[in-house]
Amino acid sequence: MMTAQNYDKPYNRFSTEFGYGVSIPTHSISNTTNGAYTSTAHFNFGVRYMFDRDWGVKTQIAMDQFREGENTGTNFLRLDVQAYYNLGRAFDLVINTREQFGLFAHSGIGVAYSKSVPLDRRERVGHFIIGLSPRYRINDMVSLAFDMSYTFNFKQHVYFDGQKVGSGDDFVSGGFFTPSLGLVLSLGSERRHADWY
């Protein structure tokens, strides 16, 4: 059993996070085909700052390419800001697993720049994102992260297949689920420790 003194060791406030995964649209996919338009080229990069051991904030840039063929689909370049909460500490997961596993909940808002491939049309799309992120500590500087996020787009004037929604300024809401796997690099302190202690 770990002592309180060991559990309360220093931690890094700053970390950088890299991830790769897939994004799977859940609605407003297409009005003309039955394609899935899954993005198999999801990339994300973010920087996180922890105010204390429980709460932090992360800014992230992410890219998705929703495709079903060469001349269909949409490209999304997204930027968001999210609050992070350390569920692993709240549930005593960290201390019960001898500091090997952590768990964060996160949520925030952002904006995406999207482009329809067939129409060569660009637009800005506001979105809300929510998710869970389990962590496995490899060492005091590096952790493996599995993230499960859902992104809700407030207004899309094109479907994920790239075709326009109706006529004029008609729009739909859109959404997609993103599982991803990545690395977290803890930065910034002379005595390096993972950031969820």
JSON list of N, CA, C and O in Angstrom, two decimals, residues 18-57:
[
{"chain": "A", "resi": 18, "resn": "PHE", "atom": "N", "xyz": [0.05, 13.76, -28.29]},
{"chain": "A", "resi": 18, "resn": "PHE", "atom": "CA", "xyz": [-0.06, 13.42, -29.69]},
{"chain": "A", "resi": 18, "resn": "PHE", "atom": "C", "xyz": [-0.99, 12.21, -29.82]},
{"chain": "A", "resi": 18, "resn": "PHE", "atom": "O", "xyz": [-0.91, 11.29, -29.03]},
{"chain": "A", "resi": 19, "resn": "GLY", "atom": "N", "xyz": [-1.86, 12.21, -30.83]},
{"chain": "A", "resi": 19, "resn": "GLY", "atom": "CA", "xyz": [-2.76, 11.09, -30.99]},
{"chain": "A", "resi": 19, "resn": "GLY", "atom": "C", "xyz": [-3.08, 10.78, -32.44]},
{"chain": "A", "resi": 19, "resn": "GLY", "atom": "O", "xyz": [-3.03, 11.66, -33.32]},
{"chain": "A", "resi": 20, "resn": "TYR", "atom": "N", "xyz": [-3.41, 9.52, -32.69]},
{"chain": "A", "resi": 20, "resn": "TYR", "atom": "CA", "xyz": [-3.85, 9.06, -34.02]},
{"chain": "A", "resi": 20, "resn": "TYR", "atom": "C", "xyz": [-5.03, 8.13, -33.82]},
{"chain": "A", "resi": 20, "resn": "TYR", "atom": "O", "xyz": [-5.04, 7.32, -32.89]},
{"chain": "A", "resi": 21, "resn": "GLY", "atom": "N", "xyz": [-6.04, 8.24, -34.69]},
{"chain": "A", "resi": 21, "resn": "GLY", "atom": "CA", "xyz": [-7.19, 7.36, -34.55]},
{"chain": "A", "resi": 21, "resn": "GLY", "atom": "C", "xyz": [-8.11, 7.43, -35.75]},
{"chain": "A", "resi": 21, "resn": "GLY", "atom": "O", "xyz": [-7.67, 7.74, -36.87]},
{"chain": "A", "resi": 22, "resn": "VAL", "atom": "N", "xyz": [-9.39, 7.17, -35.50]},
{"chain": "A", "resi": 22, "resn": "VAL", "atom": "CA", "xyz": [-10.42, 7.24, -36.54]},
{"chain": "A", "resi": 22, "resn": "VAL", "atom": "C", "xyz": [-11.57, 8.09, -36.01]},
{"chain": "A", "resi": 22, "resn": "VAL", "atom": "O", "xyz": [-11.78, 8.19, -34.81]},
{"chain": "A", "resi": 23, "resn": "SER", "atom": "N", "xyz": [-12.29, 8.72, -36.93]},
{"chain": "A", "resi": 23, "resn": "SER", "atom": "CA", "xyz": [-13.48, 9.49, -36.58]},
{"chain": "A", "resi": 23, "resn": "SER", "atom": "C", "xyz": [-14.66, 8.93, -37.36]},
{"chain": "A", "resi": 23, "resn": "SER", "atom": "O", "xyz": [-14.60, 8.82, -38.60]},
{"chain": "A", "resi": 24, "resn": "ILE", "atom": "N", "xyz": [-15.73, 8.59, -36.63]},
{"chain": "A", "resi": 24, "resn": "ILE", "atom": "CA", "xyz": [-16.86, 7.89, -37.23]},
{"chain": "A", "resi": 24, "resn": "ILE", "atom": "C", "xyz": [-18.10, 8.77, -37.13]},
{"chain": "A", "resi": 24, "resn": "ILE", "atom": "O", "xyz": [-18.62, 9.00, -36.03]},
{"chain": "A", "resi": 25, "resn": "PRO", "atom": "N", "xyz": [-18.60, 9.30, -38.24]},
{"chain": "A", "resi": 25, "resn": "PRO", "atom": "CA", "xyz": [-19.81, 10.14, -38.20]},
{"chain": "A", "resi": 25, "resn": "PRO", "atom": "C", "xyz": [-21.01, 9.36, -37.68]},
{"chain": "A", "resi": 25, "resn": "PRO", "atom": "O", "xyz": [-21.17, 8.16, -37.97]},
{"chain": "A", "resi": 26, "resn": "THR", "atom": "N", "xyz": [-21.85, 10.02, -36.90]},
{"chain": "A", "resi": 26, "resn": "THR", "atom": "CA", "xyz": [-23.03, 9.37, -36.32]},
{"chain": "A", "resi": 26, "resn": "THR", "atom": "C", "xyz": [-24.34, 9.86, -36.94]},
{"chain": "A", "resi": 26, "resn": "THR", "atom": "O", "xyz": [-25.34, 9.16, -36.87]},
{"chain": "A", "resi": 27, "resn": "HIS", "atom": "N", "xyz": [-24.36, 11.06, -37.51]},
{"chain": "A", "resi": 27, "resn": "HIS", "atom": "CA", "xyz": [-25.55, 11.56, -38.20]},
{"chain": "A", "resi": 27, "resn": "HIS", "atom": "C", "xyz": [-25.15, 12.68, -39.17]},
{"chain": "A", "resi": 27, "resn": "HIS", "atom": "O", "xyz": [-24.02, 13.16, -39.13]},
{"chain": "A", "resi": 28, "resn": "SER", "atom": "N", "xyz": [-26.09, 13.06, -40.05]},
{"chain": "A", "resi": 28, "resn": "SER", "atom": "CA", "xyz": [-25.83, 14.03, -41.12]},
{"chain": "A", "resi": 28, "resn": "SER", "atom": "C", "xyz": [-24.66, 13.59, -41.99]},
{"chain": "A", "resi": 28, "resn": "SER", "atom": "O", "xyz": [-23.82, 14.40, -42.40]},
{"chain": "A", "resi": 29, "resn": "ILE", "atom": "N", "xyz": [-24.63, 12.28, -42.28]},
{"chain": "A", "resi": 29, "resn": "ILE", "atom": "CA", "xyz": [-23.51, 11.73, -43.04]},
{"chain": "A", "resi": 29, "resn": "ILE", "atom": "C", "xyz": [-23.68, 12.00, -44.53]},
{"chain": "A", "resi": 29, "resn": "ILE", "atom": "O", "xyz": [-22.78, 12.53, -45.19]},
{"chain": "A", "resi": 30, "resn": "SER", "atom": "N", "xyz": [-24.84, 11.62, -45.08]},
{"chain": "A", "resi": 30, "resn": "SER", "atom": "CA", "xyz": [-25.09, 11.81, -46.50]},
{"chain": "A", "resi": 30, "resn": "SER", "atom": "C", "xyz": [-26.59, 11.78, -46.75]},
{"chain": "A", "resi": 30, "resn": "SER", "atom": "O", "xyz": [-27.33, 11.10, -46.04]},
{"chain": "A", "resi": 31, "resn": "ASN", "atom": "N", "xyz": [-27.02, 12.51, -47.76]},
{"chain": "A", "resi": 31, "resn": "ASN", "atom": "CA", "xyz": [-28.42, 12.51, -48.14]},
{"chain": "A", "resi": 31, "resn": "ASN", "atom": "C", "xyz": [-28.65, 11.73, -49.42]},
{"chain": "A", "resi": 31, "resn": "ASN", "atom": "O", "xyz": [-29.77, 11.61, -49.90]},
{"chain": "A", "resi": 32, "resn": "THR", "atom": "N", "xyz": [-27.56, 11.17, -49.98]},
{"chain": "A", "resi": 32, "resn": "THR", "atom": "CA", "xyz": [-27.66, 10.50, -51.28]},
{"chain": "A", "resi": 32, "resn": "THR", "atom": "C", "xyz": [-27.10, 9.09, -51.30]},
{"chain": "A", "resi": 32, "resn": "THR", "atom": "O", "xyz": [-27.47, 8.29, -52.15]},
{"chain": "A", "resi": 33, "resn": "THR", "atom": "N", "xyz": [-26.20, 8.75, -50.36]},
{"chain": "A", "resi": 33, "resn": "THR", "atom": "CA", "xyz": [-25.58, 7.42, -50.36]},
{"chain": "A", "resi": 33, "resn": "THR", "atom": "C", "xyz": [-25.67, 6.80, -48.98]},
{"chain": "A", "resi": 33, "resn": "THR", "atom": "O", "xyz": [-26.05, 7.45, -48.01]},
{"chain": "A", "resi": 34, "resn": "ASN", "atom": "N", "xyz": [-25.26, 5.54, -48.89]},
{"chain": "A", "resi": 34, "resn": "ASN", "atom": "CA", "xyz": [-25.22, 4.82, -47.61]},
{"chain": "A", "resi": 34, "resn": "ASN", "atom": "C", "xyz": [-23.80, 4.64, -47.11]},
{"chain": "A", "resi": 34, "resn": "ASN", "atom": "O", "xyz": [-23.54, 3.79, -46.27]},
{"chain": "A", "resi": 35, "resn": "GLY", "atom": "N", "xyz": [-22.88, 5.45, -47.62]},
{"chain": "A", "resi": 35, "resn": "GLY", "atom": "CA", "xyz": [-21.49, 5.31, -47.22]},
{"chain": "A", "resi": 35, "resn": "GLY", "atom": "C", "xyz": [-21.26, 5.70, -45.77]},
{"chain": "A", "resi": 35, "resn": "GLY", "atom": "O", "xyz": [-22.01, 6.49, -45.19]},
{"chain": "A", "resi": 36, "resn": "ALA", "atom": "N", "xyz": [-20.20, 5.16, -45.17]},
{"chain": "A", "resi": 36, "resn": "ALA", "atom": "CA", "xyz": [-19.89, 5.45, -43.77]},
{"chain": "A", "resi": 36, "resn": "ALA", "atom": "C", "xyz": [-19.10, 6.74, -43.61]},
{"chain": "A", "resi": 36, "resn": "ALA", "atom": "O", "xyz": [-19.20, 7.41, -42.60]},
{"chain": "A", "resi": 37, "resn": "TYR", "atom": "N", "xyz": [-18.27, 7.07, -44.60]},
{"chain": "A", "resi": 37, "resn": "TYR", "atom": "CA", "xyz": [-17.45, 8.28, -44.59]},
{"chain": "A", "resi": 37, "resn": "TYR", "atom": "C", "xyz": [-16.61, 8.41, -43.32]},
{"chain": "A", "resi": 37, "resn": "TYR", "atom": "O", "xyz": [-16.46, 9.49, -42.74]},
{"chain": "A", "resi": 38, "resn": "THR", "atom": "N", "xyz": [-16.06, 7.29, -42.88]},
{"chain": "A", "resi": 38, "resn": "THR", "atom": "CA", "xyz": [-15.19, 7.28, -41.70]},
{"chain": "A", "resi": 38, "resn": "THR", "atom": "C", "xyz": [-13.85, 7.93, -42.03]},
{"chain": "A", "resi": 38, "resn": "THR", "atom": "O", "xyz": [-13.27, 7.68, -43.09]},
{"chain": "A", "resi": 39, "resn": "SER", "atom": "N", "xyz": [-13.37, 8.76, -41.11]},
{"chain": "A", "resi": 39, "resn": "SER", "atom": "CA", "xyz": [-12.05, 9.35, -41.27]},
{"chain": "A", "resi": 39, "resn": "SER", "atom": "C", "xyz": [-11.01, 8.42, -40.65]},
{"chain": "A", "resi": 39, "resn": "SER", "atom": "O", "xyz": [-10.96, 8.25, -39.42]},
{"chain": "A", "resi": 40, "resn": "THR", "atom": "N", "xyz": [-10.22, 7.79, -41.49]},
{"chain": "A", "resi": 40, "resn": "THR", "atom": "CA", "xyz": [-9.17, 6.89, -41.00]},
{"chain": "A", "resi": 40, "resn": "THR", "atom": "C", "xyz": [-7.84, 7.62, -40.86]},
{"chain": "A", "resi": 40, "resn": "THR", "atom": "O", "xyz": [-6.80, 7.00, -40.64]},
{"chain": "A", "resi": 41, "resn": "ALA", "atom": "N", "xyz": [-7.88, 8.93, -41.01]},
{"chain": "A", "resi": 41, "resn": "ALA", "atom": "CA", "xyz": [-6.67, 9.74, -40.90]},
{"chain": "A", "resi": 41, "resn": "ALA", "atom": "C", "xyz": [-6.89, 10.85, -39.89]},
{"chain": "A", "resi": 41, "resn": "ALA", "atom": "O", "xyz": [-6.78, 12.03, -40.19]},
{"chain": "A", "resi": 42, "resn": "HIS", "atom": "N", "xyz": [-7.23, 10.46, -38.65]},
{"chain": "A", "resi": 42, "resn": "HIS", "atom": "CA", "xyz": [-7.40, 11.44, -37.58]},
{"chain": "A", "resi": 42, "resn": "HIS", "atom": "C", "xyz": [-6.07, 11.65, -36.86]},
{"chain": "A", "resi": 42, "resn": "HIS", "atom": "O", "xyz": [-5.45, 10.69, -36.39]},
{"chain": "A", "resi": 43, "resn": "PHE", "atom": "N", "xyz": [-5.64, 12.90, -36.79]},
{"chain": "A", "resi": 43, "resn": "PHE", "atom": "CA", "xyz": [-4.44, 13.27, -36.05]},
{"chain": "A", "resi": 43, "resn": "PHE", "atom": "C", "xyz": [-4.78, 14.39, -35.08]},
{"chain": "A", "resi": 43, "resn": "PHE", "atom": "O", "xyz": [-5.61, 15.26, -35.40]},
{"chain": "A", "resi": 44, "resn": "ASN", "atom": "N", "xyz": [-4.15, 14.40, -33.91]},
{"chain": "A", "resi": 44, "resn": "ASN", "atom": "CA", "xyz": [-4.33, 15.52, -33.00]},
{"chain": "A", "resi": 44, "resn": "ASN", "atom": "C", "xyz": [-3.04, 15.81, -32.25]},
{"chain": "A", "resi": 44, "resn": "ASN", "atom": "O", "xyz": [-2.22, 14.92, -32.01]},
{"chain": "A", "resi": 45, "resn": "PHE", "atom": "N", "xyz": [-2.87, 17.08, -31.91]},
{"chain": "A", "resi": 45, "resn": "PHE", "atom": "CA", "xyz": [-1.73, 17.53, -31.12]},
{"chain": "A", "resi": 45, "resn": "PHE", "atom": "C", "xyz": [-2.24, 18.58, -30.15]},
{"chain": "A", "resi": 45, "resn": "PHE", "atom": "O", "xyz": [-2.98, 19.49, -30.52]},
{"chain": "A", "resi": 46, "resn": "GLY", "atom": "N", "xyz": [-1.86, 18.46, -28.87]},
{"chain": "A", "resi": 46, "resn": "GLY", "atom": "CA", "xyz": [-2.34, 19.42, -27.89]},
{"chain": "A", "resi": 46, "resn": "GLY", "atom": "C", "xyz": [-1.30, 19.70, -26.81]},
{"chain": "A", "resi": 46, "resn": "GLY", "atom": "O", "xyz": [-0.34, 18.96, -26.63]},
{"chain": "A", "resi": 47, "resn": "VAL", "atom": "N", "xyz": [-1.54, 20.80, -26.11]},
{"chain": "A", "resi": 47, "resn": "VAL", "atom": "CA", "xyz": [-0.72, 21.20, -24.96]},
{"chain": "A", "resi": 47, "resn": "VAL", "atom": "C", "xyz": [-1.65, 21.39, -23.78]},
{"chain": "A", "resi": 47, "resn": "VAL", "atom": "O", "xyz": [-2.67, 22.08, -23.88]},
{"chain": "A", "resi": 48, "resn": "ARG", "atom": "N", "xyz": [-1.32, 20.76, -22.65]},
{"chain": "A", "resi": 48, "resn": "ARG", "atom": "CA", "xyz": [-2.18, 20.81, -21.47]},
{"chain": "A", "resi": 48, "resn": "ARG", "atom": "C", "xyz": [-1.43, 21.43, -20.29]},
{"chain": "A", "resi": 48, "resn": "ARG", "atom": "O", "xyz": [-0.24, 21.18, -20.09]},
{"chain": "A", "resi": 49, "resn": "TYR", "atom": "N", "xyz": [-2.15, 22.24, -19.52]},
{"chain": "A", "resi": 49, "resn": "TYR", "atom": "CA", "xyz": [-1.61, 22.84, -18.31]},
{"chain": "A", "resi": 49, "resn": "TYR", "atom": "C", "xyz": [-2.54, 22.51, -17.15]},
{"chain": "A", "resi": 49, "resn": "TYR", "atom": "O", "xyz": [-3.75, 22.75, -17.22]},
{"chain": "A", "resi": 50, "resn": "MET", "atom": "N", "xyz": [-1.99, 21.93, -16.06]},
{"chain": "A", "resi": 50, "resn": "MET", "atom": "CA", "xyz": [-2.77, 21.58, -14.89]},
{"chain": "A", "resi": 50, "resn": "MET", "atom": "C", "xyz": [-2.63, 22.68, -13.83]},
{"chain": "A", "resi": 50, "resn": "MET", "atom": "O", "xyz": [-1.52, 22.98, -13.38]},
{"chain": "A", "resi": 51, "resn": "PHE", "atom": "N", "xyz": [-3.74, 23.30, -13.46]},
{"chain": "A", "resi": 51, "resn": "PHE", "atom": "CA", "xyz": [-3.72, 24.32, -12.41]},
{"chain": "A", "resi": 51, "resn": "PHE", "atom": "C", "xyz": [-3.38, 23.70, -11.05]},
{"chain": "A", "resi": 51, "resn": "PHE", "atom": "O", "xyz": [-2.69, 24.30, -10.23]},
{"chain": "A", "resi": 52, "resn": "ASP", "atom": "N", "xyz": [-3.90, 22.51, -10.81]},
{"chain": "A", "resi": 52, "resn": "ASP", "atom": "CA", "xyz": [-3.57, 21.71, -9.64]},
{"chain": "A", "resi": 52, "resn": "ASP", "atom": "C", "xyz": [-3.69, 20.26, -10.05]},
{"chain": "A", "resi": 52, "resn": "ASP", "atom": "O", "xyz": [-3.77, 19.95, -11.23]},
{"chain": "A", "resi": 53, "resn": "ARG", "atom": "N", "xyz": [-3.73, 19.33, -9.09]},
{"chain": "A", "resi": 53, "resn": "ARG", "atom": "CA", "xyz": [-3.76, 17.91, -9.45]},
{"chain": "A", "resi": 53, "resn": "ARG", "atom": "C", "xyz": [-5.13, 17.46, -9.97]},
{"chain": "A", "resi": 53, "resn": "ARG", "atom": "O", "xyz": [-5.26, 16.35, -10.47]},
{"chain": "A", "resi": 54, "resn": "ASP", "atom": "N", "xyz": [-6.15, 18.32, -9.84]},
{"chain": "A", "resi": 54, "resn": "ASP", "atom": "CA", "xyz": [-7.50, 17.92, -10.24]},
{"chain": "A", "resi": 54, "resn": "ASP", "atom": "C", "xyz": [-7.97, 18.58, -11.54]},
{"chain": "A", "resi": 54, "resn": "ASP", "atom": "O", "xyz": [-8.65, 17.95, -12.33]},
{"chain": "A", "resi": 55, "resn": "TRP", "atom": "N", "xyz": [-7.63, 19.84, -11.75]},
{"chain": "A", "resi": 55, "resn": "TRP", "atom": "CA", "xyz": [-8.18, 20.60, -12.87]},
{"chain": "A", "resi": 55, "resn": "TRP", "atom": "C", "xyz": [-7.08, 21.15, -13.77]},
{"chain": "A", "resi": 55, "resn": "TRP", "atom": "O", "xyz": [-6.03, 21.57, -13.30]},
{"chain": "A", "resi": 56, "resn": "GLY", "atom": "N", "xyz": [-7.37, 21.14, -15.06]},
{"chain": "A", "resi": 56, "resn": "GLY", "atom": "CA", "xyz": [-6.45, 21.69, -16.03]},
{"chain": "A", "resi": 56, "resn": "GLY", "atom": "C", "xyz": [-7.17, 22.16, -17.28]},
{"chain": "A", "resi": 56, "resn": "GLY", "atom": "O", "xyz": [-8.39, 22.04, -17.39]},
{"chain": "A", "resi": 57, "resn": "VAL", "atom": "N", "xyz": [-6.41, 22.69, -18.21]},
{"chain": "A", "resi": 57, "resn": "VAL", "atom": "CA", "xyz": [-6.97, 23.15, -19.48]},
{"chain": "A", "resi": 57, "resn": "VAL", "atom": "C", "xyz": [-6.04, 22.70, -20.61]},
{"chain": "A", "resi": 57, "resn": "VAL", "atom": "O", "xyz": [-4.82, 22.63, -20.42]}
]
